Amino acid sequence: MRHRTTQVGAIQTFYREAGADDAPVLLLPHGYPGSSFVYRHLLAALGDRWRLIAPDLPGFGYSATPAPEEFGYTFDAYADFLYDFVNTLELNRYAIWLHDYGSQFGLRLAMREPDRVACLIIQNGDIYEDEFGPKYDGLRELWANPGAESRRGIAAHVSLEGFRDEFAGELPDHVADRIPPDLWTLHWSLMGTPERMANLVRLLEDQPSTLPWFERQQAYLREHQPPTLIVWGPHDGYMPEGSARAYHRDLPDAELHLFDGGHWLLETHLDEVAPVVRDFLNRVHPPSRRGAPGPDPV
């Protein structure tokens, strides 16, 4: 695994990378409240055959935090940043991992240049509003009444306890102790500046802007039918099992695997998820024979 920085426009951007430079690419945009750290185990598990690239988005992790006048901290701004990132690294073809907010950024990247997309892997990233879980109920109330009071309600979740709830909420007891406290303590320590916290509130406030995109994203899936693997943890207050199954409306051939976990499967069920992903990528996004290593590990 390598830890690198690059300039994406004026933004110094940290990213983690594993695998050979000429291996097929798996792009890993992260969501809220994470960073490239959430993909560390996946990079180690699949870097023998694929080139995995996980950036820290602006204002997250170890990347720079530009002023709001220089970067918008909206879903549009992050989608544009991801496009600029892949072009900076000269990535011409890639699989995209779609998780949490990263599913919005990744899907917009896919829609922008569909021919560059080898396949999609969807892990608890939802685009079907009618299948929203109960944890969205409080957000809907805030969305329906934007303004200062709503902003205070959103800001209340930008806290150590709020981060802990995002990482460890809704999990049954036999799974909850697999979530390391490093997730919320590390990410809170990295987020804990007034500038970063304010920028994160801006992004959370902008989430209603994603709703009109859902229909367009569903249309993209119906039209282009990218090879798709769905790996999902149904113990998710935002995205229960129905959110995963809804993808079959537009991708009837997508492979769906449900695991006894929640929103952060790579922390709790990596040993089960990684072989499924490996099998899928070997079939639809394989390394070239010249660059491929020996037999897959058992």
PDB file of C-alpha atoms in Angstrom:
ATOM      1  CA  MET A   1       0.000   0.000   0.000  1.00  0.00           C
ATOM      2  CA  ARG A   2       1.214   3.462  -0.873  1.00  0.00           C
ATOM      3  CA  HIS A   3       0.195   6.802   0.645  1.00  0.00           C
ATOM      4  CA  ARG A   4       0.489   9.664  -1.806  1.00  0.00           C
ATOM      5  CA  THR A   5      -0.512  13.234  -2.511  1.00  0.00           C
ATOM      6  CA  THR A   6      -1.271  14.958  -5.777  1.00  0.00           C
ATOM      7  CA  GLN A   7      -2.551  18.353  -6.877  1.00  0.00           C
ATOM      8  CA  VAL A   8      -6.092  18.280  -8.226  1.00  0.00           C
ATOM      9  CA  GLY A   9      -6.341  21.794  -9.544  1.00  0.00           C
ATOM     10  CA  ALA A  10      -5.319  23.869  -6.536  1.00  0.00           C
ATOM     11  CA  ILE A  11      -6.297  21.211  -3.983  1.00  0.00           C
ATOM     12  CA  GLN A  12      -3.592  19.067  -2.385  1.00  0.00           C
ATOM     13  CA  THR A  13      -5.165  15.628  -2.327  1.00  0.00           C
ATOM     14  CA  PHE A  14      -4.121  12.618  -0.266  1.00  0.00           C
ATOM     15  CA  TYR A  15      -4.893   9.128  -1.541  1.00  0.00           C
ATOM     16  CA  ARG A  16      -4.144   5.522  -0.703  1.00  0.00           C
ATOM     17  CA  GLU A  17      -3.173   3.133  -3.456  1.00  0.00           C
ATOM     18  CA  ALA A  18      -2.408  -0.572  -3.742  1.00  0.00           C
ATOM     19  CA  GLY A  19      -1.555  -2.776  -6.715  1.00  0.00           C
ATOM     20  CA  ALA A  20       0.517  -2.576  -9.864  1.00  0.00           C
ATOM     21  CA  ASP A  21       0.390   0.564 -11.985  1.00  0.00           C
ATOM     22  CA  ASP A  22      -0.800  -1.421 -15.022  1.00  0.00           C
ATOM     23  CA  ALA A  23      -3.477  -3.420 -13.168  1.00  0.00           C
ATOM     24  CA  PRO A  24      -7.164  -2.678 -13.782  1.00  0.00           C
ATOM     25  CA  VAL A  25      -8.402   0.144 -11.564  1.00  0.00           C
ATOM     26  CA  LEU A  26     -10.971   0.039  -8.778  1.00  0.00           C
ATOM     27  CA  LEU A  27     -11.841   3.599  -7.705  1.00  0.00           C
ATOM     28  CA  LEU A  28     -13.000   4.026  -4.107  1.00  0.00           C
ATOM     29  CA  PRO A  29     -14.657   7.381  -3.288  1.00  0.00           C
ATOM     30  CA  HIS A  30     -15.631   7.528   0.390  1.00  0.00           C
ATOM     31  CA  GLY A  31     -18.724   8.873   2.093  1.00  0.00           C
ATOM     32  CA  TYR A  32     -19.690  10.585   5.340  1.00  0.00           C
ATOM     33  CA  PRO A  33     -18.115  10.749   7.875  1.00  0.00           C
ATOM     34  CA  GLY A  34     -15.247   8.668   6.510  1.00  0.00           C
ATOM     35  CA  SER A  35     -12.082   8.958   4.474  1.00  0.00           C
ATOM     36  CA  SER A  36      -9.854   6.641   2.473  1.00  0.00           C
ATOM     37  CA  PHE A  37      -9.096   4.933   5.810  1.00  0.00           C
ATOM     38  CA  VAL A  38     -12.359   2.974   5.546  1.00  0.00           C
ATOM     39  CA  TYR A  39     -10.941   1.119   2.508  1.00  0.00           C
ATOM     40  CA  ARG A  40      -7.617   0.161   4.077  1.00  0.00           C
ATOM     41  CA  HIS A  41      -8.532  -3.523   4.489  1.00  0.00           C
ATOM     42  CA  LEU A  42      -9.978  -3.798   0.983  1.00  0.00           C
ATOM     43  CA  LEU A  43      -6.783  -2.363  -0.516  1.00  0.00           C
ATOM     44  CA  ALA A  44      -4.787  -5.039   1.263  1.00  0.00           C
ATOM     45  CA  ALA A  45      -7.216  -7.798   0.250  1.00  0.00           C
ATOM     46  CA  LEU A  46      -7.383  -7.044  -3.489  1.00  0.00           C
ATOM     47  CA  GLY A  47      -4.131  -5.214  -4.271  1.00  0.00           C
ATOM     48  CA  ASP A  48      -2.536  -8.410  -5.555  1.00  0.00           C
ATOM     49  CA  ARG A  49      -4.580  -8.249  -8.790  1.00  0.00           C
ATOM     50  CA  TRP A  50      -6.114  -4.781  -9.056  1.00  0.00           C
ATOM     51  CA  ARG A  51      -4.982  -1.205  -8.665  1.00  0.00           C
ATOM     52  CA  LEU A  52      -7.153   0.223  -5.907  1.00  0.00           C
ATOM     53  CA  ILE A  53      -7.214   4.001  -5.489  1.00  0.00           C
ATOM     54  CA  ALA A  54      -8.963   5.703  -2.564  1.00  0.00           C
ATOM     55  CA  PRO A  55      -8.768   9.514  -2.331  1.00  0.00           C
ATOM     56  CA  ASP A  56      -9.506  11.678   0.682  1.00  0.00           C
ATOM     57  CA  LEU A  57     -12.035  14.194  -0.588  1.00  0.00           C
ATOM     58  CA  PRO A  58     -11.476  17.914   0.100  1.00  0.00           C
ATOM     59  CA  GLY A  59     -12.110  18.724   3.742  1.00  0.00           C
ATOM     60  CA  PHE A  60     -11.780  15.076   4.777  1.00  0.00           C
ATOM     61  CA  GLY A  61      -8.913  12.890   5.960  1.00  0.00           C
ATOM     62  CA  TYR A  62      -5.490  14.201   5.040  1.00  0.00           C
ATOM     63  CA  SER A  63      -6.518  16.261   2.017  1.00  0.00           C
ATOM     64  CA  ALA A  64      -6.550  20.042   2.049  1.00  0.00           C
ATOM     65  CA  THR A  65      -9.503  22.122   3.193  1.00  0.00           C
ATOM     66  CA  PRO A  66      -9.945  24.939   0.688  1.00  0.00           C
ATOM     67  CA  ALA A  67     -11.996  27.968   1.638  1.00  0.00           C
ATOM     68  CA  PRO A  68     -15.691  27.857   0.672  1.00  0.00           C
ATOM     69  CA  GLU A  69     -14.999  30.552  -1.899  1.00  0.00           C
ATOM     70  CA  GLU A  70     -12.633  28.118  -3.627  1.00  0.00           C
ATOM     71  CA  PHE A  71     -14.601  24.878  -3.203  1.00  0.00           C
ATOM     72  CA  GLY A  72     -18.352  24.619  -2.819  1.00  0.00           C
ATOM     73  CA  TYR A  73     -18.757  21.711  -0.349  1.00  0.00           C
ATOM     74  CA  THR A  74     -21.845  20.557  -2.238  1.00  0.00           C
ATOM     75  CA  PHE A  75     -22.614  17.278  -3.960  1.00  0.00           C
ATOM     76  CA  ASP A  76     -22.044  18.982  -7.314  1.00  0.00           C
ATOM     77  CA  ALA A  77     -18.632  20.219  -6.192  1.00  0.00           C
ATOM     78  CA  TYR A  78     -17.538  16.773  -4.962  1.00  0.00           C
ATOM     79  CA  ALA A  79     -18.765  15.087  -8.138  1.00  0.00           C
ATOM     80  CA  ASP A  80     -16.725  17.552 -10.203  1.00  0.00           C
ATOM     81  CA  PHE A  81     -13.720  16.988  -7.948  1.00  0.00           C
ATOM     82  CA  LEU A  82     -13.852  13.215  -8.464  1.00  0.00           C
ATOM     83  CA  TYR A  83     -13.911  13.731 -12.231  1.00  0.00           C
ATOM     84  CA  ASP A  84     -10.887  16.021 -11.965  1.00  0.00           C
ATOM     85  CA  PHE A  85      -9.138  13.482  -9.730  1.00  0.00           C
ATOM     86  CA  VAL A  86      -9.424  10.599 -12.215  1.00  0.00           C
ATOM     87  CA  ASN A  87      -8.206  12.858 -15.005  1.00  0.00           C
ATOM     88  CA  THR A  88      -5.275  14.083 -12.910  1.00  0.00           C
ATOM     89  CA  LEU A  89      -4.221  10.467 -12.376  1.00  0.00           C
ATOM     90  CA  GLU A  90      -4.963   9.698 -16.060  1.00  0.00           C
ATOM     91  CA  LEU A  91      -7.356   6.882 -15.227  1.00  0.00           C
ATOM     92  CA  ASN A  92      -9.090   6.015 -18.460  1.00  0.00           C
ATOM     93  CA  ARG A  93     -11.083   2.961 -17.392  1.00  0.00           C
ATOM     94  CA  TYR A  94     -12.161   1.891 -13.936  1.00  0.00           C
ATOM     95  CA  ALA A  95     -14.574   0.011 -11.743  1.00  0.00           C
ATOM     96  CA  ILE A  96     -16.303   2.283  -9.217  1.00  0.00           C
ATOM     97  CA  TRP A  97     -17.202   1.378  -5.637  1.00  0.00           C
ATOM     98  CA  LEU A  98     -20.433   3.127  -4.617  1.00  0.00           C
ATOM     99  CA  HIS A  99     -20.906   3.576  -0.866  1.00  0.00           C
ATOM    100  CA  ASP A 100     -22.735   6.193   1.208  1.00  0.00           C
ATOM    101  CA  TYR A 101     -22.246   9.718  -0.222  1.00  0.00           C
ATOM    102  CA  GLY A 102     -19.525   8.267  -2.428  1.00  0.00           C
ATOM    103  CA  SER A 103     -22.290   6.538  -4.372  1.00  0.00           C
ATOM    104  CA  GLN A 104     -23.550   9.940  -5.490  1.00  0.00           C
ATOM    105  CA  PHE A 105     -20.119  11.155  -6.526  1.00  0.00           C
ATOM    106  CA  GLY A 106     -19.310   7.847  -8.239  1.00  0.00           C
ATOM    107  CA  LEU A 107     -22.597   7.547 -10.114  1.00  0.00           C
ATOM    108  CA  ARG A 108     -22.266  11.064 -11.473  1.00  0.00           C
ATOM    109  CA  LEU A 109     -18.758  10.174 -12.625  1.00  0.00           C
ATOM    110  CA  ALA A 110     -20.147   7.087 -14.361  1.00  0.00           C
ATOM    111  CA  MET A 111     -22.903   9.093 -16.031  1.00  0.00           C
ATOM    112  CA  ARG A 112     -20.417  11.679 -17.254  1.00  0.00           C
ATOM    113  CA  GLU A 113     -18.400   9.202 -19.326  1.00  0.00           C
ATOM    114  CA  PRO A 114     -20.121   5.795 -19.353  1.00  0.00           C
ATOM    115  CA  ASP A 115     -17.594   4.218 -21.702  1.00  0.00           C
ATOM    116  CA  ARG A 116     -14.876   4.524 -19.057  1.00  0.00           C
ATOM    117  CA  VAL A 117     -16.828   2.418 -16.554  1.00  0.00           C
ATOM    118  CA  ALA A 118     -15.915  -1.271 -16.441  1.00  0.00           C
ATOM    119  CA  CYS A 119     -18.404  -2.143 -13.698  1.00  0.00           C
ATOM    120  CA  LEU A 120     -20.035  -0.947 -10.486  1.00  0.00           C
ATOM    121  CA  ILE A 121     -19.875  -2.352  -6.960  1.00  0.00           C
ATOM    122  CA  ILE A 122     -22.643  -0.985  -4.748  1.00  0.00           C
ATOM    123  CA  GLN A 123     -22.308  -1.187  -0.964  1.00  0.00           C
ATOM    124  CA  ASN A 124     -25.065   0.557   0.969  1.00  0.00           C
ATOM    125  CA  GLY A 125     -25.481   3.481  -1.362  1.00  0.00           C
ATOM    126  CA  ASP A 126     -29.143   4.233  -2.090  1.00  0.00           C
ATOM    127  CA  ILE A 127     -30.940   5.970  -4.974  1.00  0.00           C
ATOM    128  CA  TYR A 128     -34.547   4.852  -4.372  1.00  0.00           C
ATOM    129  CA  GLU A 129     -36.369   7.327  -2.147  1.00  0.00           C
ATOM    130  CA  ASP A 130     -39.360   5.061  -1.561  1.00  0.00           C
ATOM    131  CA  GLU A 131     -37.044   2.568   0.182  1.00  0.00           C
ATOM    132  CA  PHE A 132     -35.445   5.030   2.592  1.00  0.00           C
ATOM    133  CA  GLY A 133     -35.066   3.586   6.085  1.00  0.00           C
ATOM    134  CA  PRO A 134     -36.447   5.103   9.306  1.00  0.00           C
ATOM    135  CA  LYS A 135     -33.266   7.022  10.043  1.00  0.00           C
ATOM    136  CA  TYR A 136     -34.179   9.354   7.184  1.00  0.00           C
ATOM    137  CA  ASP A 137     -37.340  10.499   8.998  1.00  0.00           C
ATOM    138  CA  GLY A 138     -35.518  13.091  11.082  1.00  0.00           C
ATOM    139  CA  LEU A 139     -33.585  14.278   8.043  1.00  0.00           C
ATOM    140  CA  ARG A 140     -36.799  14.728   6.056  1.00  0.00           C
ATOM    141  CA  GLU A 141     -38.110  17.058   8.764  1.00  0.00           C
ATOM    142  CA  LEU A 142     -34.952  19.152   8.558  1.00  0.00           C
ATOM    143  CA  TRP A 143     -35.067  19.179   4.748  1.00  0.00           C
ATOM    144  CA  ALA A 144     -38.695  20.337   4.796  1.00  0.00           C
ATOM    145  CA  ASN A 145     -37.824  23.363   6.927  1.00  0.00           C
ATOM    146  CA  PRO A 146     -34.476  24.728   5.754  1.00  0.00           C
ATOM    147  CA  GLY A 147     -32.929  27.634   7.568  1.00  0.00           C
ATOM    148  CA  ALA A 148     -31.113  28.440  10.778  1.00  0.00           C
ATOM    149  CA  GLU A 149     -33.016  25.994  12.975  1.00  0.00           C
ATOM    150  CA  SER A 150     -32.512  23.164  10.516  1.00  0.00           C
ATOM    151  CA  ARG A 151     -28.820  24.029  10.298  1.00  0.00           C
ATOM    152  CA  ARG A 152     -28.515  23.811  14.075  1.00  0.00           C
ATOM    153  CA  GLY A 153     -30.174  20.398  13.983  1.00  0.00           C
ATOM    154  CA  ILE A 154     -27.729  19.176  11.371  1.00  0.00           C
ATOM    155  CA  ALA A 155     -24.766  20.666  13.224  1.00  0.00           C
ATOM    156  CA  ALA A 156     -25.768  18.779  16.371  1.00  0.00           C
ATOM    157  CA  HIS A 157     -24.905  15.534  14.582  1.00  0.00           C
ATOM    158  CA  VAL A 158     -21.410  16.789  13.702  1.00  0.00           C
ATOM    159  CA  SER A 159     -19.914  15.595  16.967  1.00  0.00           C
ATOM    160  CA  LEU A 160     -17.949  12.671  18.336  1.00  0.00           C
ATOM    161  CA  GLU A 161     -21.175  11.005  19.467  1.00  0.00           C
ATOM    162  CA  GLY A 162     -22.768  11.687  16.103  1.00  0.00           C
ATOM    163  CA  PHE A 163     -19.838  10.076  14.322  1.00  0.00           C
ATOM    164  CA  ARG A 164     -20.019   7.098  16.661  1.00  0.00           C
ATOM    165  CA  ASP A 165     -23.686   6.648  15.807  1.00  0.00           C
ATOM    166  CA  GLU A 166     -22.929   6.755  12.089  1.00  0.00           C
ATOM    167  CA  PHE A 167     -20.338   4.006  12.412  1.00  0.00           C
ATOM    168  CA  ALA A 168     -21.874   1.784  15.096  1.00  0.00           C
ATOM    169  CA  GLY A 169     -25.618   2.452  15.066  1.00  0.00           C
ATOM    170  CA  GLU A 170     -28.298  -0.189  14.390  1.00  0.00           C
ATOM    171  CA  LEU A 171     -25.943  -3.162  14.582  1.00  0.00           C
ATOM    172  CA  PRO A 172     -26.969  -6.306  16.482  1.00  0.00           C
ATOM    173  CA  ASP A 173     -24.844  -7.144  19.510  1.00  0.00           C
ATOM    174  CA  HIS A 174     -23.005  -9.996  17.798  1.00  0.00           C
ATOM    175  CA  VAL A 175     -21.782  -7.596  15.091  1.00  0.00           C
ATOM    176  CA  ALA A 176     -21.383  -4.306  16.954  1.00  0.00           C
ATOM    177  CA  ASP A 177     -18.150  -5.297  18.679  1.00  0.00           C
ATOM    178  CA  ARG A 178     -16.477  -5.762  15.287  1.00  0.00           C
ATOM    179  CA  ILE A 179     -16.580  -1.995  14.669  1.00  0.00           C
ATOM    180  CA  PRO A 180     -13.294  -0.503  15.914  1.00  0.00           C
ATOM    181  CA  PRO A 181     -13.574   2.746  17.885  1.00  0.00           C
ATOM    182  CA  ASP A 182     -10.714   4.015  15.712  1.00  0.00           C
ATOM    183  CA  LEU A 183     -13.318   4.844  13.073  1.00  0.00           C
ATOM    184  CA  TRP A 184     -15.086   7.562  14.996  1.00  0.00           C
ATOM    185  CA  THR A 185     -12.137   8.744  17.085  1.00  0.00           C
ATOM    186  CA  LEU A 186      -9.818   9.088  14.073  1.00  0.00           C
ATOM    187  CA  HIS A 187     -12.368  10.745  11.828  1.00  0.00           C
ATOM    188  CA  TRP A 188     -13.543  13.101  14.552  1.00  0.00           C
ATOM    189  CA  SER A 189      -9.955  14.128  15.284  1.00  0.00           C
ATOM    190  CA  LEU A 190      -9.448  14.867  11.577  1.00  0.00           C
ATOM    191  CA  MET A 191     -12.735  16.756  11.309  1.00  0.00           C
ATOM    192  CA  GLY A 192     -12.376  18.694  14.537  1.00  0.00           C
ATOM    193  CA  THR A 193     -11.585  22.189  13.265  1.00  0.00           C
ATOM    194  CA  PRO A 194     -14.198  24.953  13.001  1.00  0.00           C
ATOM    195  CA  GLU A 195     -13.597  25.248   9.263  1.00  0.00           C
ATOM    196  CA  ARG A 196     -14.031  21.547   8.565  1.00  0.00           C
ATOM    197  CA  MET A 197     -17.091  21.269  10.774  1.00  0.00           C
ATOM    198  CA  ALA A 198     -18.751  24.225   9.039  1.00  0.00           C
ATOM    199  CA  ASN A 199     -17.961  22.802   5.613  1.00  0.00           C
ATOM    200  CA  LEU A 200     -19.406  19.437   6.611  1.00  0.00           C
ATOM    201  CA  VAL A 201     -22.623  21.102   7.738  1.00  0.00           C
ATOM    202  CA  ARG A 202     -22.799  22.741   4.289  1.00  0.00           C
ATOM    203  CA  LEU A 203     -22.513  19.330   2.634  1.00  0.00           C
ATOM    204  CA  LEU A 204     -25.132  17.758   4.911  1.00  0.00           C
ATOM    205  CA  GLU A 205     -27.464  20.686   4.214  1.00  0.00           C
ATOM    206  CA  ASP A 206     -27.047  20.057   0.504  1.00  0.00           C
ATOM    207  CA  GLN A 207     -28.231  16.445   0.649  1.00  0.00           C
ATOM    208  CA  PRO A 208     -31.762  17.272  -0.611  1.00  0.00           C
ATOM    209  CA  SER A 209     -30.105  18.270  -3.915  1.00  0.00           C
ATOM    210  CA  THR A 210     -29.398  14.574  -4.495  1.00  0.00           C
ATOM    211  CA  LEU A 211     -33.071  13.623  -4.647  1.00  0.00           C
ATOM    212  CA  PRO A 212     -33.755  14.998  -8.172  1.00  0.00           C
ATOM    213  CA  TRP A 213     -30.688  13.056  -9.349  1.00  0.00           C
ATOM    214  CA  PHE A 214     -32.175   9.692  -8.391  1.00  0.00           C
ATOM    215  CA  GLU A 215     -34.393   9.445 -11.461  1.00  0.00           C
ATOM    216  CA  ARG A 216     -31.495  10.363 -13.735  1.00  0.00           C
ATOM    217  CA  GLN A 217     -29.241   7.802 -12.071  1.00  0.00           C
ATOM    218  CA  GLN A 218     -31.877   5.104 -12.407  1.00  0.00           C
ATOM    219  CA  ALA A 219     -32.222   6.002 -16.098  1.00  0.00           C
ATOM    220  CA  TYR A 220     -28.450   5.684 -16.539  1.00  0.00           C
ATOM    221  CA  LEU A 221     -28.545   2.197 -15.039  1.00  0.00           C
ATOM    222  CA  ARG A 222     -31.478   1.129 -17.235  1.00  0.00           C
ATOM    223  CA  GLU A 223     -29.890   2.452 -20.396  1.00  0.00           C
ATOM    224  CA  HIS A 224     -26.291   1.327 -19.951  1.00  0.00           C
ATOM    225  CA  GLN A 225     -26.721  -1.828 -17.810  1.00  0.00           C
ATOM    226  CA  PRO A 226     -23.164  -1.722 -16.397  1.00  0.00           C
ATOM    227  CA  PRO A 227     -22.076  -5.033 -14.865  1.00  0.00           C
ATOM    228  CA  THR A 228     -22.987  -4.578 -11.218  1.00  0.00           C
ATOM    229  CA  LEU A 229     -22.349  -6.344  -7.937  1.00  0.00           C
ATOM    230  CA  ILE A 230     -24.377  -5.371  -4.875  1.00  0.00           C
ATOM    231  CA  VAL A 231     -22.922  -6.219  -1.450  1.00  0.00           C
ATOM    232  CA  TRP A 232     -25.171  -4.985   1.331  1.00  0.00           C
ATOM    233  CA  GLY A 233     -25.578  -4.908   5.085  1.00  0.00           C
ATOM    234  CA  PRO A 234     -29.307  -4.684   5.869  1.00  0.00           C
ATOM    235  CA  HIS A 235     -28.787  -3.608   9.517  1.00  0.00           C
ATOM    236  CA  ASP A 236     -28.740  -0.017   8.320  1.00  0.00           C
ATOM    237  CA  GLY A 237     -31.125   2.627   9.591  1.00  0.00           C
ATOM    238  CA  TYR A 238     -30.764   4.609   6.387  1.00  0.00           C
ATOM    239  CA  MET A 239     -30.627   1.805   3.836  1.00  0.00           C
ATOM    240  CA  PRO A 240     -32.329  -1.461   4.824  1.00  0.00           C
ATOM    241  CA  GLU A 241     -32.652  -4.543   2.625  1.00  0.00           C
ATOM    242  CA  GLY A 242     -35.311  -2.958   0.423  1.00  0.00           C
ATOM    243  CA  SER A 243     -32.851  -0.270  -0.646  1.00  0.00           C
ATOM    244  CA  ALA A 244     -30.589  -2.974  -2.056  1.00  0.00           C
ATOM    245  CA  ARG A 245     -33.325  -4.966  -3.767  1.00  0.00           C
ATOM    246  CA  ALA A 246     -34.677  -1.814  -5.416  1.00  0.00           C
ATOM    247  CA  TYR A 247     -31.685  -1.818  -7.784  1.00  0.00           C
ATOM    248  CA  HIS A 248     -33.193  -4.852  -9.518  1.00  0.00           C
ATOM    249  CA  ARG A 249     -35.901  -2.547 -10.915  1.00  0.00           C
ATOM    250  CA  ASP A 250     -33.285  -1.066 -13.236  1.00  0.00           C
ATOM    251  CA  LEU A 251     -30.528  -3.710 -13.110  1.00  0.00           C
ATOM    252  CA  PRO A 252     -32.361  -7.054 -13.170  1.00  0.00           C
ATOM    253  CA  ASP A 253     -29.109  -8.963 -13.762  1.00  0.00           C
ATOM    254  CA  ALA A 254     -27.150  -7.363 -10.936  1.00  0.00           C
ATOM    255  CA  GLU A 255     -25.656  -9.830  -8.469  1.00  0.00           C
ATOM    256  CA  LEU A 256     -26.979  -9.230  -4.963  1.00  0.00           C
ATOM    257  CA  HIS A 257     -25.341 -10.538  -1.783  1.00  0.00           C
ATOM    258  CA  LEU A 258     -26.766  -9.721   1.654  1.00  0.00           C
ATOM    259  CA  PHE A 259     -24.556 -10.090   4.729  1.00  0.00           C
ATOM    260  CA  ASP A 260     -25.440 -10.025   8.431  1.00  0.00           C
ATOM    261  CA  GLY A 261     -23.980  -6.556   8.862  1.00  0.00           C
ATOM    262  CA  GLY A 262     -24.777  -2.911   8.461  1.00  0.00           C
ATOM    263  CA  HIS A 263     -23.478   0.183   6.733  1.00  0.00           C
ATOM    264  CA  TRP A 264     -19.769  -0.615   7.214  1.00  0.00           C
ATOM    265  CA  LEU A 265     -19.414  -4.154   5.869  1.00  0.00           C
ATOM    266  CA  LEU A 266     -15.709  -3.781   5.178  1.00  0.00           C
ATOM    267  CA  GLU A 267     -15.145  -3.482   8.923  1.00  0.00           C
ATOM    268  CA  THR A 268     -17.399  -6.348  10.011  1.00  0.00           C
ATOM    269  CA  HIS A 269     -17.552  -8.825   7.107  1.00  0.00           C
ATOM    270  CA  LEU A 270     -14.436  -8.294   5.002  1.00  0.00           C
ATOM    271  CA  ASP A 271     -13.619 -12.017   4.969  1.00  0.00           C
ATOM    272  CA  GLU A 272     -17.004 -12.711   3.380  1.00  0.00           C
ATOM    273  CA  VAL A 273     -17.209  -9.672   1.095  1.00  0.00           C
ATOM    274  CA  ALA A 274     -13.697  -9.789  -0.400  1.00  0.00           C
ATOM    275  CA  PRO A 275     -14.039 -13.244  -2.062  1.00  0.00           C
ATOM    276  CA  VAL A 276     -17.358 -12.221  -3.622  1.00  0.00           C
ATOM    277  CA  VAL A 277     -15.805  -9.029  -4.986  1.00  0.00           C
ATOM    278  CA  ARG A 278     -12.749 -10.915  -6.206  1.00  0.00           C
ATOM    279  CA  ASP A 279     -14.876 -13.428  -8.099  1.00  0.00           C
ATOM    280  CA  PHE A 280     -16.930 -10.656  -9.694  1.00  0.00           C
ATOM    281  CA  LEU A 281     -13.913  -8.589 -10.742  1.00  0.00           C
ATOM    282  CA  ASN A 282     -12.133 -11.646 -12.137  1.00  0.00           C
ATOM    283  CA  ARG A 283     -15.086 -12.127 -14.469  1.00  0.00           C
ATOM    284  CA  VAL A 284     -15.890  -8.569 -15.541  1.00  0.00           C
ATOM    285  CA  HIS A 285     -12.714  -6.502 -14.885  1.00  0.00           C
ATOM    286  CA  PRO A 286      -9.843  -9.019 -14.917  1.00  0.00           C
ATOM    287  CA  PRO A 287      -6.110  -8.326 -14.917  1.00  0.00           C
ATOM    288  CA  SER A 288      -4.376  -8.960 -18.211  1.00  0.00           C
ATOM    289  CA  ARG A 289      -2.717 -12.340 -18.505  1.00  0.00           C
ATOM    290  CA  ARG A 290       0.656 -10.635 -18.838  1.00  0.00           C
ATOM    291  CA  GLY A 291       0.252  -8.732 -15.605  1.00  0.00           C
ATOM    292  CA  ALA A 292      -1.677 -11.311 -13.633  1.00  0.00           C
ATOM    293  CA  PRO A 293      -0.015 -13.060 -10.704  1.00  0.00           C
ATOM    294  CA  GLY A 294      -0.384 -16.720  -9.859  1.00  0.00           C
ATOM    295  CA  PRO A 295      -3.525 -18.512  -8.683  1.00  0.00           C
ATOM    296  CA  ASP A 296      -5.942 -16.698  -6.429  1.00  0.00           C
ATOM    297  CA  PRO A 297      -5.475 -17.348  -2.720  1.00  0.00           C
ATOM    298  CA  VAL A 298      -7.937 -19.805  -1.255  1.00  0.00           C
TER     299      VAL A 298
END
